[in-house]
Amino acid sequence: MRLNIHMDKKSVLFVCLGNICRSPAAEAIFLDLINNEGINDQFLVDSAGTGSWHVGKKADSRMRFTANKRDINIASIARQISKEDFEKFNYIVAMDNSNYKNILNLKNSVGASDFARVYKIQDFANKFTEREVPDPYFGGDDGFHYVLDILEDSVSGFLREIT
Ligand code: 4NP
């Protein structure tokens, strides 16, 4: 008998700086893909920020609005990454090099376990050569579309890699 029904699930945590733009979008795109493929019961998906400024807030309204135009619903509430995430998630996926470094620094400073594998999402891109997901927060609307364009590519590449 299986006591823990989550044992077989793969768990993924997408991480950016504020957890209000890029990682909520990556999370929503991943959820959309696995829902469409009917494999959503095989995954636990979440997102978090390395920073704490926006904890408790909905995703940025510009990100939600731009995603809605593509029929992608962003429902996440911002939270900060913590030590426990390194034990809970199989994959922790950073949006840019700075996030990646901050995640590894946090892991070392709190002495978190080696359970989670830490990646950068653009390492799974197929069409786009961009090595990082640019931070759209201080830019215009185009930046939000561009983030979604490159995440649709790299998040689907990541899903293919882990299934
Ligand atoms: P995110 O974007 O890391 O993609 O959520 C940002 C959101 C807020 C800030 C920076 C980046 N900020 O400086 O408040």
mmCIF file of C-alpha atoms and ligand atoms in Angstrom:
data_model
loop_
_atom_site.group_PDB
_atom_site.id
_atom_site.type_symbol
_atom_site.label_atom_id
_atom_site.label_comp_id
_atom_site.label_asym_id
_atom_site.label_seq_id
_atom_site.Cartn_x
_atom_site.Cartn_y
_atom_site.Cartn_z
ATOM 1 C CA MET A 1 0.000 0.000 0.000
ATOM 2 C CA ARG A 2 1.201 3.497 -0.786
ATOM 3 C CA LEU A 3 1.064 5.786 2.219
ATOM 4 C CA ASN A 4 2.166 8.928 0.470
ATOM 5 C CA ILE A 5 0.264 9.662 -2.713
ATOM 6 C CA HIS A 6 2.681 12.477 -3.564
ATOM 7 C CA MET A 7 5.669 10.136 -3.742
ATOM 8 C CA ASP A 8 5.308 9.609 -7.472
ATOM 9 C CA LYS A 9 4.757 13.259 -8.327
ATOM 10 C CA LYS A 10 7.458 15.394 -9.813
ATOM 11 C CA SER A 11 7.668 18.767 -8.130
ATOM 12 C CA VAL A 12 8.790 21.981 -9.759
ATOM 13 C CA LEU A 13 9.452 25.410 -8.224
ATOM 14 C CA PHE A 14 9.969 28.336 -10.614
ATOM 15 C CA VAL A 15 11.947 31.196 -9.061
ATOM 16 C CA CYS A 16 12.589 34.849 -9.998
ATOM 17 C CA LEU A 17 13.383 37.974 -7.992
ATOM 18 C CA GLY A 18 9.987 39.325 -6.956
ATOM 19 C CA ASN A 19 7.690 36.344 -7.726
ATOM 20 C CA ILE A 20 5.227 38.719 -9.385
ATOM 21 C CA CYS A 21 6.266 38.655 -13.065
ATOM 22 C CA ARG A 22 8.467 35.920 -14.535
ATOM 23 C CA SER A 23 8.150 32.920 -12.199
ATOM 24 C CA PRO A 24 4.326 33.212 -11.879
ATOM 25 C CA ALA A 25 4.202 33.292 -15.697
ATOM 26 C CA ALA A 26 6.463 30.228 -15.964
ATOM 27 C CA GLU A 27 4.312 28.419 -13.381
ATOM 28 C CA ALA A 28 1.091 29.275 -15.262
ATOM 29 C CA ILE A 29 2.536 28.202 -18.631
ATOM 30 C CA PHE A 30 3.729 24.903 -17.127
ATOM 31 C CA LEU A 31 0.284 24.321 -15.565
ATOM 32 C CA ASP A 32 -1.389 25.119 -18.884
ATOM 33 C CA LEU A 33 0.824 22.620 -20.726
ATOM 34 C CA ILE A 34 0.268 19.759 -18.274
ATOM 35 C CA ASN A 35 -3.479 20.469 -18.116
ATOM 36 C CA ASN A 36 -3.696 20.348 -21.906
ATOM 37 C CA GLU A 37 -1.763 17.083 -21.934
ATOM 38 C CA GLY A 38 -3.925 15.616 -19.146
ATOM 39 C CA ILE A 39 -0.880 14.915 -16.962
ATOM 40 C CA ASN A 40 -1.487 17.523 -14.247
ATOM 41 C CA ASP A 41 -1.941 14.866 -11.533
ATOM 42 C CA GLN A 42 1.698 13.864 -12.028
ATOM 43 C CA PHE A 43 3.089 17.208 -10.858
ATOM 44 C CA LEU A 44 3.294 19.644 -7.972
ATOM 45 C CA VAL A 45 3.998 23.137 -9.321
ATOM 46 C CA ASP A 46 4.730 26.368 -7.478
ATOM 47 C CA SER A 47 6.733 29.587 -7.779
ATOM 48 C CA ALA A 48 8.673 31.808 -5.377
ATOM 49 C CA GLY A 49 10.920 34.864 -5.279
ATOM 50 C CA THR A 50 14.413 35.268 -3.885
ATOM 51 C CA GLY A 51 13.257 38.658 -2.523
ATOM 52 C CA SER A 52 10.510 39.365 -0.027
ATOM 53 C CA TRP A 53 9.153 42.770 -1.142
ATOM 54 C CA HIS A 54 5.980 41.450 -2.770
ATOM 55 C CA VAL A 55 5.117 38.536 -0.462
ATOM 56 C CA GLY A 56 1.344 38.022 -0.265
ATOM 57 C CA LYS A 57 0.595 39.938 -3.467
ATOM 58 C CA LYS A 58 -1.008 38.763 -6.687
ATOM 59 C CA ALA A 59 1.166 38.727 -9.781
ATOM 60 C CA ASP A 60 1.784 42.094 -11.473
ATOM 61 C CA SER A 61 -1.414 43.206 -13.246
ATOM 62 C CA ARG A 62 0.510 43.815 -16.509
ATOM 63 C CA MET A 63 1.766 40.209 -16.455
ATOM 64 C CA ARG A 64 -1.703 38.842 -15.677
ATOM 65 C CA PHE A 65 -3.307 40.988 -18.388
ATOM 66 C CA THR A 66 -0.752 40.003 -21.041
ATOM 67 C CA ALA A 67 -1.043 36.312 -20.135
ATOM 68 C CA ASN A 68 -4.852 36.465 -20.204
ATOM 69 C CA LYS A 69 -4.677 37.545 -23.850
ATOM 70 C CA ARG A 70 -3.095 34.132 -24.493
ATOM 71 C CA ASP A 71 -5.704 32.334 -22.364
ATOM 72 C CA ILE A 72 -3.144 31.777 -19.622
ATOM 73 C CA ASN A 73 -4.453 32.409 -16.114
ATOM 74 C CA ILE A 74 -1.908 33.509 -13.501
ATOM 75 C CA ALA A 75 -3.295 32.793 -10.034
ATOM 76 C CA SER A 76 -0.190 32.700 -7.861
ATOM 77 C CA ILE A 77 0.322 34.690 -4.668
ATOM 78 C CA ALA A 78 3.911 35.808 -4.093
ATOM 79 C CA ARG A 79 6.071 34.080 -1.515
ATOM 80 C CA GLN A 80 9.773 33.895 -0.767
ATOM 81 C CA ILE A 81 11.898 30.774 -1.337
ATOM 82 C CA SER A 82 12.913 29.038 1.905
ATOM 83 C CA LYS A 83 15.164 26.249 3.153
ATOM 84 C CA GLU A 84 12.317 23.706 3.051
ATOM 85 C CA ASP A 85 11.903 24.214 -0.699
ATOM 86 C CA PHE A 86 15.271 22.520 -1.258
ATOM 87 C CA GLU A 87 13.895 19.371 0.421
ATOM 88 C CA LYS A 88 10.415 19.497 -1.076
ATOM 89 C CA PHE A 89 10.999 20.183 -4.782
ATOM 90 C CA ASN A 90 12.733 17.927 -7.304
ATOM 91 C CA TYR A 91 13.486 20.907 -9.542
ATOM 92 C CA ILE A 92 14.120 24.553 -8.673
ATOM 93 C CA VAL A 93 14.226 26.572 -11.884
ATOM 94 C CA ALA A 94 15.690 30.095 -11.991
ATOM 95 C CA MET A 95 14.705 32.742 -14.541
ATOM 96 C CA ASP A 96 18.106 34.478 -14.778
ATOM 97 C CA ASN A 97 21.742 34.160 -13.693
ATOM 98 C CA SER A 98 21.234 36.415 -10.701
ATOM 99 C CA ASN A 99 18.319 34.297 -9.408
ATOM 100 C CA TYR A 100 20.432 31.175 -9.963
ATOM 101 C CA LYS A 101 23.314 32.586 -7.921
ATOM 102 C CA ASN A 102 20.990 33.806 -5.164
ATOM 103 C CA ILE A 103 19.316 30.385 -4.949
ATOM 104 C CA LEU A 104 22.696 28.630 -4.545
ATOM 105 C CA ASN A 105 23.875 31.246 -2.028
ATOM 106 C CA LEU A 106 20.719 30.729 0.020
ATOM 107 C CA LYS A 107 21.153 26.959 -0.146
ATOM 108 C CA ASN A 108 24.696 27.253 1.190
ATOM 109 C CA SER A 109 23.958 29.847 3.832
ATOM 110 C CA VAL A 110 21.055 27.919 5.379
ATOM 111 C CA GLY A 111 22.659 24.499 4.888
ATOM 112 C CA ALA A 112 19.774 23.162 2.783
ATOM 113 C CA SER A 113 19.801 19.603 1.455
ATOM 114 C CA ASP A 114 21.090 18.570 -1.994
ATOM 115 C CA PHE A 115 17.719 17.017 -2.893
ATOM 116 C CA ALA A 116 16.523 19.670 -5.357
ATOM 117 C CA ARG A 117 18.280 20.087 -8.680
ATOM 118 C CA VAL A 118 18.733 23.766 -9.539
ATOM 119 C CA TYR A 119 18.467 24.837 -13.180
ATOM 120 C CA LYS A 120 18.101 27.925 -15.357
ATOM 121 C CA ILE A 121 14.999 27.871 -17.521
ATOM 122 C CA GLN A 122 16.683 29.208 -20.677
ATOM 123 C CA ASP A 123 18.962 26.150 -20.731
ATOM 124 C CA PHE A 124 15.831 24.336 -22.012
ATOM 125 C CA ALA A 125 15.002 26.821 -24.798
ATOM 126 C CA ASN A 126 14.804 25.572 -28.360
ATOM 127 C CA LYS A 127 13.873 28.568 -30.526
ATOM 128 C CA PHE A 128 15.186 31.521 -28.518
ATOM 129 C CA THR A 129 18.902 32.062 -27.982
ATOM 130 C CA GLU A 130 18.335 34.401 -24.986
ATOM 131 C CA ARG A 131 20.251 32.904 -22.023
ATOM 132 C CA GLU A 132 18.110 34.609 -19.364
ATOM 133 C CA VAL A 133 14.500 35.710 -18.986
ATOM 134 C CA PRO A 134 14.768 39.527 -18.880
ATOM 135 C CA ASP A 135 13.152 41.290 -15.956
ATOM 136 C CA PRO A 136 10.115 43.134 -17.419
ATOM 137 C CA TYR A 137 9.225 45.060 -14.252
ATOM 138 C CA PHE A 138 10.639 48.488 -15.153
ATOM 139 C CA GLY A 139 9.943 48.277 -18.887
ATOM 140 C CA GLY A 140 6.964 48.605 -21.252
ATOM 141 C CA ASP A 141 4.252 46.211 -22.398
ATOM 142 C CA ASP A 142 6.471 44.642 -25.070
ATOM 143 C CA GLY A 143 8.660 43.240 -22.317
ATOM 144 C CA PHE A 144 5.774 41.232 -20.889
ATOM 145 C CA HIS A 145 4.929 39.754 -24.289
ATOM 146 C CA TYR A 146 8.566 38.902 -24.825
ATOM 147 C CA VAL A 147 8.816 37.146 -21.450
ATOM 148 C CA LEU A 148 5.801 35.016 -22.379
ATOM 149 C CA ASP A 149 7.205 34.274 -25.863
ATOM 150 C CA ILE A 150 10.488 32.968 -24.551
ATOM 151 C CA LEU A 151 8.912 31.138 -21.588
ATOM 152 C CA GLU A 152 6.455 29.321 -23.874
ATOM 153 C CA ASP A 153 9.511 27.963 -25.660
ATOM 154 C CA SER A 154 11.749 27.133 -22.685
ATOM 155 C CA VAL A 155 9.049 25.874 -20.287
ATOM 156 C CA SER A 156 7.818 23.377 -22.891
ATOM 157 C CA GLY A 157 11.451 22.322 -23.451
ATOM 158 C CA PHE A 158 11.826 21.828 -19.702
ATOM 159 C CA LEU A 159 8.631 19.749 -19.511
ATOM 160 C CA ARG A 160 9.917 17.521 -22.337
ATOM 161 C CA GLU A 161 13.198 17.102 -20.469
ATOM 162 C CA ILE A 162 11.605 15.857 -17.233
ATOM 163 C CA THR A 163 8.891 13.608 -18.734
HETATM 164 P P1 4NP B 1 10.070 39.353 -11.213
HETATM 165 O O1 4NP B 1 10.108 40.924 -11.531
HETATM 166 O O2 4NP B 1 11.384 39.034 -10.540
HETATM 167 O O3 4NP B 1 9.974 38.746 -12.568
HETATM 168 O O4 4NP B 1 8.877 39.120 -10.336
HETATM 169 C C1 4NP B 1 10.370 41.898 -10.561
HETATM 170 C C2 4NP B 1 9.352 42.353 -9.753
HETATM 171 C C3 4NP B 1 9.593 43.339 -8.842
HETATM 172 C C4 4NP B 1 10.863 43.896 -8.734
HETATM 173 C C5 4NP B 1 11.882 43.428 -9.541
HETATM 174 C C6 4NP B 1 11.628 42.431 -10.458
HETATM 175 N N1 4NP B 1 11.104 44.935 -7.807
HETATM 176 O O5 4NP B 1 12.195 45.487 -7.830
HETATM 177 O O6 4NP B 1 10.213 45.258 -7.004
#
